[in-house]
PDB file of C-alpha atoms in Angstrom:
ATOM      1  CA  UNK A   1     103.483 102.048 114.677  1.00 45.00           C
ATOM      2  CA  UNK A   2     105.453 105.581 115.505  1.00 47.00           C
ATOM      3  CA  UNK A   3     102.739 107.484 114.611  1.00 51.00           C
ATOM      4  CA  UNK A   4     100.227 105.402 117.253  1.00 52.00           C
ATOM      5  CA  UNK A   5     103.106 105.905 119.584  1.00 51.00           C
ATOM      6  CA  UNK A   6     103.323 109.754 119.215  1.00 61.00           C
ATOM      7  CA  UNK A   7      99.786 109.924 119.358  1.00 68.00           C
ATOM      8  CA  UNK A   8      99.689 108.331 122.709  1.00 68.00           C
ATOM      9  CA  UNK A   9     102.816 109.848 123.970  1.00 72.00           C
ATOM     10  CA  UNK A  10     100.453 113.109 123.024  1.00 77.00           C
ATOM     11  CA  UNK A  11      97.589 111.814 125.062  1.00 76.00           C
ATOM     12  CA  UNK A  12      99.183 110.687 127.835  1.00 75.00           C
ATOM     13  CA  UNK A  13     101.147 114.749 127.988  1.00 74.00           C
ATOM     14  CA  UNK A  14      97.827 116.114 128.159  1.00 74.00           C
ATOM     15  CA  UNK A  15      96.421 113.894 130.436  1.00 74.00           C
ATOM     16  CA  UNK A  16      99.102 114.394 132.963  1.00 70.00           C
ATOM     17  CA  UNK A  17      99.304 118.229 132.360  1.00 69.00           C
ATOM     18  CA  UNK A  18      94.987 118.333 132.774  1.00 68.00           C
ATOM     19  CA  UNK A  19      94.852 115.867 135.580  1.00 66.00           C
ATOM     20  CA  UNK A  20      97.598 115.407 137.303  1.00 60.00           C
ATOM     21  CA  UNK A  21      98.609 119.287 137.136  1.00 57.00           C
ATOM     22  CA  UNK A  22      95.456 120.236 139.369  1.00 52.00           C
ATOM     23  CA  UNK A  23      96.328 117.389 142.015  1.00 49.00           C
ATOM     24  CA  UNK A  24     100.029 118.579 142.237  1.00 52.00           C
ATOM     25  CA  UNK A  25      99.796 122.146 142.599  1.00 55.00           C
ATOM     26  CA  UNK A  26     100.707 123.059 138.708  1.00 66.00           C
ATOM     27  CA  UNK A  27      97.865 125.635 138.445  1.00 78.00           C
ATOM     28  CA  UNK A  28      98.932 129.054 138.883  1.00 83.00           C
ATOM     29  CA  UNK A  29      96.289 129.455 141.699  1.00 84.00           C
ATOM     30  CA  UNK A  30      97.658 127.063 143.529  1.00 83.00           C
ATOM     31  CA  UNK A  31     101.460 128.298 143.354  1.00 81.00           C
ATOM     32  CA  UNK A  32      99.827 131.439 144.610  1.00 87.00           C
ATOM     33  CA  UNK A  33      98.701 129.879 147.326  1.00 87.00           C
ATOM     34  CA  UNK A  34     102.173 128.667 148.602  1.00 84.00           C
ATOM     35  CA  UNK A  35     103.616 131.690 148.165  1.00 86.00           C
ATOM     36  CA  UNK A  36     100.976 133.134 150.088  1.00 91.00           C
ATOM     37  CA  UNK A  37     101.086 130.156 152.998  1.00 90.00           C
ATOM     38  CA  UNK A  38     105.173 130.560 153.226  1.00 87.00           C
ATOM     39  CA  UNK A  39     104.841 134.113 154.003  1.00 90.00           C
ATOM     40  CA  UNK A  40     102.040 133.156 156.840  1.00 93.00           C
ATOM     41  CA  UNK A  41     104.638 130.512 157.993  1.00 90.00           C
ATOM     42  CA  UNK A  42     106.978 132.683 158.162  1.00 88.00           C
ATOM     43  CA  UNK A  43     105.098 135.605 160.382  1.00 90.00           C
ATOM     44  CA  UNK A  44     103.562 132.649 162.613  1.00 91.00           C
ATOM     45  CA  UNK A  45     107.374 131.574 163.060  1.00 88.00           C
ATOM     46  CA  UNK A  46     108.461 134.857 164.363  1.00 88.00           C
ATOM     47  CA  UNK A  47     105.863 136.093 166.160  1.00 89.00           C
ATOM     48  CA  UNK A  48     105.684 132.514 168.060  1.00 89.00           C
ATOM     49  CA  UNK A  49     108.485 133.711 169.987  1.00 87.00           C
ATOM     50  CA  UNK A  50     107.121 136.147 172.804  1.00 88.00           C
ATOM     51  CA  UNK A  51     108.353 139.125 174.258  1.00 86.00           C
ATOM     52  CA  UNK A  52     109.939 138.652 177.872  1.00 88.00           C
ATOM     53  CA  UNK A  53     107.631 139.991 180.765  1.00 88.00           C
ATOM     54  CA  UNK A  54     107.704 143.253 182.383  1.00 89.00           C
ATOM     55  CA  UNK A  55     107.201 145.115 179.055  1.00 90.00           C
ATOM     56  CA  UNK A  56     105.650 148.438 180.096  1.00 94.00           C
ATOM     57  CA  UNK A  57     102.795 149.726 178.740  1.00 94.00           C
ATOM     58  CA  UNK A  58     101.702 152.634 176.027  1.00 95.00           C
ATOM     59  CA  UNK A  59      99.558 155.314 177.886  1.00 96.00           C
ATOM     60  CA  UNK A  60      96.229 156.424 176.137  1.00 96.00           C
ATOM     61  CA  UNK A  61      97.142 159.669 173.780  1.00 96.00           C
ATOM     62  CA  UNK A  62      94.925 163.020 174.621  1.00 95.00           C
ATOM     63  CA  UNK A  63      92.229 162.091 172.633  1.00 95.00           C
ATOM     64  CA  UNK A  64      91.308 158.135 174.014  1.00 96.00           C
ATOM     65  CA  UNK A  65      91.830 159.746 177.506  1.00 96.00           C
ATOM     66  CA  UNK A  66      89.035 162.388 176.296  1.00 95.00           C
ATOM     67  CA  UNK A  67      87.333 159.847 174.793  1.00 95.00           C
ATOM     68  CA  UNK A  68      87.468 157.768 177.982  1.00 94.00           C
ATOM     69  CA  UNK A  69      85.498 160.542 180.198  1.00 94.00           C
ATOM     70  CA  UNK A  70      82.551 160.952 177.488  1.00 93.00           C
ATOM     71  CA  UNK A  71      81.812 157.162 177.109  1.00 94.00           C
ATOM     72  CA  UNK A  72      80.044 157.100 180.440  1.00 94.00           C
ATOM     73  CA  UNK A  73      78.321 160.447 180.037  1.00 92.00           C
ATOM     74  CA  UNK A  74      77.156 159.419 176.493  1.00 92.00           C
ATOM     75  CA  UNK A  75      76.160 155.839 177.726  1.00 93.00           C
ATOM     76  CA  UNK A  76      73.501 157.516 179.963  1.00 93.00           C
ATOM     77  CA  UNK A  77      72.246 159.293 177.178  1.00 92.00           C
ATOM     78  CA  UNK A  78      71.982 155.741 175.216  1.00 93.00           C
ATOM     79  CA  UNK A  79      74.352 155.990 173.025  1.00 91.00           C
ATOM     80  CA  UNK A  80      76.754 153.002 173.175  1.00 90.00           C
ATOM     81  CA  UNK A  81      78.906 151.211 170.866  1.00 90.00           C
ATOM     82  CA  UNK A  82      80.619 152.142 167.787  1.00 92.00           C
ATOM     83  CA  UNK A  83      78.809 155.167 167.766  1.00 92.00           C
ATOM     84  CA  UNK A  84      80.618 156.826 170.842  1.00 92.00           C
ATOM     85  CA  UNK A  85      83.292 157.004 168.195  1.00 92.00           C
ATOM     86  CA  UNK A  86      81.522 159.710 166.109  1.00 94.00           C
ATOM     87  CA  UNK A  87      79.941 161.806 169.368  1.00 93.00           C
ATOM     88  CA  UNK A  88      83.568 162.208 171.049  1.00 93.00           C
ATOM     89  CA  UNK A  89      85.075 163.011 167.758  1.00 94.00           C
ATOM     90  CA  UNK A  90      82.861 165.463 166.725  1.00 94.00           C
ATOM     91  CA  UNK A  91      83.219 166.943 170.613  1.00 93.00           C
ATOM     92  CA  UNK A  92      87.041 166.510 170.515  1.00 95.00           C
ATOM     93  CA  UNK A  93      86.942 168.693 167.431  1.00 94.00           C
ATOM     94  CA  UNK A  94      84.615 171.726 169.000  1.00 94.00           C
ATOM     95  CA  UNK A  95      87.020 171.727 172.085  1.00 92.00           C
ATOM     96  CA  UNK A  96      89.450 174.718 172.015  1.00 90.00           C
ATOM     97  CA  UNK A  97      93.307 174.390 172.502  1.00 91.00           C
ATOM     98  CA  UNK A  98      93.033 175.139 176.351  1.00 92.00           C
ATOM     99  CA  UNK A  99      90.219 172.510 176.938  1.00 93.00           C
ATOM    100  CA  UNK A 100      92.519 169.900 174.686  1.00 95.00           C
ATOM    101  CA  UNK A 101      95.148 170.964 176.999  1.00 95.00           C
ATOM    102  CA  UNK A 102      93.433 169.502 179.684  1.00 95.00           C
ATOM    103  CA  UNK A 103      93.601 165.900 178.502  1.00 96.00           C
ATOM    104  CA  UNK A 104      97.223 165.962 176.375  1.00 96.00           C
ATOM    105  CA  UNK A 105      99.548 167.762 178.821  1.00 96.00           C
ATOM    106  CA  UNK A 106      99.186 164.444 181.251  1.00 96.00           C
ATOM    107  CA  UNK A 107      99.214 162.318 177.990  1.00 96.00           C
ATOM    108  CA  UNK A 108     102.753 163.957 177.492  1.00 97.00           C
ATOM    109  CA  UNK A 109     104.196 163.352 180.632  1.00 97.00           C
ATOM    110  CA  UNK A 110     102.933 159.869 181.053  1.00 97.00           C
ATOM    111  CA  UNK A 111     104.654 159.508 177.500  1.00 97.00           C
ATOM    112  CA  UNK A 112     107.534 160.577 178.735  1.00 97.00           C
ATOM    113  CA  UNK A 113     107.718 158.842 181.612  1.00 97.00           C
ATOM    114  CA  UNK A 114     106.610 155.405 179.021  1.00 97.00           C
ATOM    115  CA  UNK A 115     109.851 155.854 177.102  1.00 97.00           C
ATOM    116  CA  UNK A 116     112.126 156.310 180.300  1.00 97.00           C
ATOM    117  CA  UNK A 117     110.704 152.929 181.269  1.00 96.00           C
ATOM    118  CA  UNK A 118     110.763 151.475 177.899  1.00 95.00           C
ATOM    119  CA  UNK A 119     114.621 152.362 177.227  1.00 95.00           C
ATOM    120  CA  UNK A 120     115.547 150.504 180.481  1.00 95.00           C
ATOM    121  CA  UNK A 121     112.806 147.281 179.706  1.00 94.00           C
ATOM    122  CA  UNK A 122     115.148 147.253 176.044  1.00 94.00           C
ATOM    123  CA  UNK A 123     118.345 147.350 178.002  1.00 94.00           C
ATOM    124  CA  UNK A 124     117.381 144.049 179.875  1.00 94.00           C
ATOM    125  CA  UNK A 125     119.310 141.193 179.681  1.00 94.00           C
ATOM    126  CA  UNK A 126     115.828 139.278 179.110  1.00 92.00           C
ATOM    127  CA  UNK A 127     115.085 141.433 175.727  1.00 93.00           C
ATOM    128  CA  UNK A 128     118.516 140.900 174.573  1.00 93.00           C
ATOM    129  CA  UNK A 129     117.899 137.667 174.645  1.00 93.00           C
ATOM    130  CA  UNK A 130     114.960 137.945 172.576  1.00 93.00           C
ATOM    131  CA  UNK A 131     116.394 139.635 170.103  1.00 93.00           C
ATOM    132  CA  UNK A 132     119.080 137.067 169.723  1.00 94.00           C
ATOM    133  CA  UNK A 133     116.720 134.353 169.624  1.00 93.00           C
ATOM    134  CA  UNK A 134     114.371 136.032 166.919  1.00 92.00           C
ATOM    135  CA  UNK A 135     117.233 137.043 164.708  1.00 94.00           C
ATOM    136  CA  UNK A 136     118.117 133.148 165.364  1.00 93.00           C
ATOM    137  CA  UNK A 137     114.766 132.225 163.888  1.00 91.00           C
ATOM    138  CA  UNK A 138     115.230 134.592 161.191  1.00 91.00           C
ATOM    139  CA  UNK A 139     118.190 133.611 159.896  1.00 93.00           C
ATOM    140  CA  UNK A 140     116.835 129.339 160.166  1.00 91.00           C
ATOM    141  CA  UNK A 141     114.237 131.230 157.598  1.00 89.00           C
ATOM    142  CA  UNK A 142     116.434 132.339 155.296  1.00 91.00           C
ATOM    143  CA  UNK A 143     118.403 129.477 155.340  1.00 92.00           C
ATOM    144  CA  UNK A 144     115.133 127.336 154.291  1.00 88.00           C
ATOM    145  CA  UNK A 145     114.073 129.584 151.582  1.00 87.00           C
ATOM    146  CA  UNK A 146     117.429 129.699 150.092  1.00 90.00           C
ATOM    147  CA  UNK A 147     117.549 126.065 150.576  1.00 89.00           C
ATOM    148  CA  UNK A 148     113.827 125.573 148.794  1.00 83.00           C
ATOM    149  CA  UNK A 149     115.078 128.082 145.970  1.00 84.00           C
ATOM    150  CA  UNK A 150     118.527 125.741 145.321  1.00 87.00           C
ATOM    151  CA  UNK A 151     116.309 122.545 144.946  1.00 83.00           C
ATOM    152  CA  UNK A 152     113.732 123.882 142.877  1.00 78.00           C
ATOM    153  CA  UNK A 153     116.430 125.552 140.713  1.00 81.00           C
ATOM    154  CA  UNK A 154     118.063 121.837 140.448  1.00 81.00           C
ATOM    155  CA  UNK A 155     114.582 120.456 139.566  1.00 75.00           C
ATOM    156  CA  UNK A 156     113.938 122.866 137.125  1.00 72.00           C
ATOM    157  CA  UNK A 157     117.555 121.529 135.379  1.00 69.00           C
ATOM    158  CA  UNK A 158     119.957 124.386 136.790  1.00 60.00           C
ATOM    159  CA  UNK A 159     121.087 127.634 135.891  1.00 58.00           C
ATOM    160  CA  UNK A 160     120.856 128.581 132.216  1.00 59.00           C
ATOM    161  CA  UNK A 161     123.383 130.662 130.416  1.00 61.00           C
ATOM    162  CA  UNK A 162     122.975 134.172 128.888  1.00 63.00           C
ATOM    163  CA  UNK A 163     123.834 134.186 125.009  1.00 60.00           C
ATOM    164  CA  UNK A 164     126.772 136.282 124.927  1.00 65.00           C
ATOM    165  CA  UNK A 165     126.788 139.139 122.195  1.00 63.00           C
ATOM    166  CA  UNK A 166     129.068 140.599 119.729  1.00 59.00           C
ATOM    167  CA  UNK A 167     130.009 143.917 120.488  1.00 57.00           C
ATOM    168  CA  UNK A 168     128.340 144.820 116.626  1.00 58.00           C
ATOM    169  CA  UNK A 169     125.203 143.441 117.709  1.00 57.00           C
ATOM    170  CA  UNK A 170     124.535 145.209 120.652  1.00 55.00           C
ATOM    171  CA  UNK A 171     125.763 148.751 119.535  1.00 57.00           C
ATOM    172  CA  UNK A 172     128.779 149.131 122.212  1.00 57.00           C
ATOM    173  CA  UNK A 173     131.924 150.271 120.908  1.00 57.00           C
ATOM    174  CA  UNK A 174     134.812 148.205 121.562  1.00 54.00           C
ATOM    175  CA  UNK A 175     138.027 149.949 122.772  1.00 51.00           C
TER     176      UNK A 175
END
């Protein structure tokens, strides 16, 4: 009769580890997976809190303010699309210093000007805020995930304990 019991006991171990460990996530592909959807939880958490209004805006660099003159000249000629992207570049790289001159000295200054206004939008009492609030949201996170690591660490039947080894066997000297 113990033998018919083992057997079965057997059976029913690889049934449950076969069956039963592709319906409840046992499969390596599938822990993958929730790794891979708590790190998209996490992003969606944080970026579902948005930035107060009034946030000023990044002026085009030198070369998309370039780029921004030839579209409609190179439109006329019929060439639209992703390949205005080649035609500027390749015309962006023939132009000398002085002609690039033309389009990044006013890209500079508005630069400038961008971080002058961007300094005072971070000094706001509105994006202090935000930041409190997102590092609030942060910290919940952390809080779940060490949370989710304690219980899985108490399901998995706690901490184990490192052998501890003679001072022979591991080559130190003792003192």
């Amino acid at each position: 009769m113990e033998a018919v019991v083992s057997t079965q006991s057997t059976w029913k171990q690889w049934y449950q580890r076969r069956v039963h460990g592709k319906v409840h996530g046992k499969t390596p592909e599938y822990a993958q997976f929730l790794v891979d959807k708590a790190k998209h939880d996490k992003k969606q958490k944080m970026n579902a809190i948005s930035e107060p209004a009034g946030k000023p805006s990044r002026p085009m660099s030198g070369y998309m303010r370039f780029t921004a003159t030839m579209r409609p000249k190179l439109a006329k000629k019929g060439i639209v699309g992703i390949k205005v992207a080649s035609h500027a570049s390749e015309a962006w790289g023939k132009l000398g210093d002085s002609g690039k001159a033309k389009y990044n000295d006013p890209a500079q200054k508005d630069m400038e000007k961008y971080k002058k206004a961007k300094d005072k939008w971070m000094n706001t009492p509105a994006y202090k805020a935000f930041l409190e609030e997102k590092k609030a949201v942060a910290d919940q996170i952390k809080a779940e995930e060490k949370k989710a690591k304690r219980k899985a660490k108490e399901q998995a039947g706690g901490p184990t304990k490192k052998a501890k080894t003679s001072a022979k066997k591991s080559g130190k000297k003792q003192k």
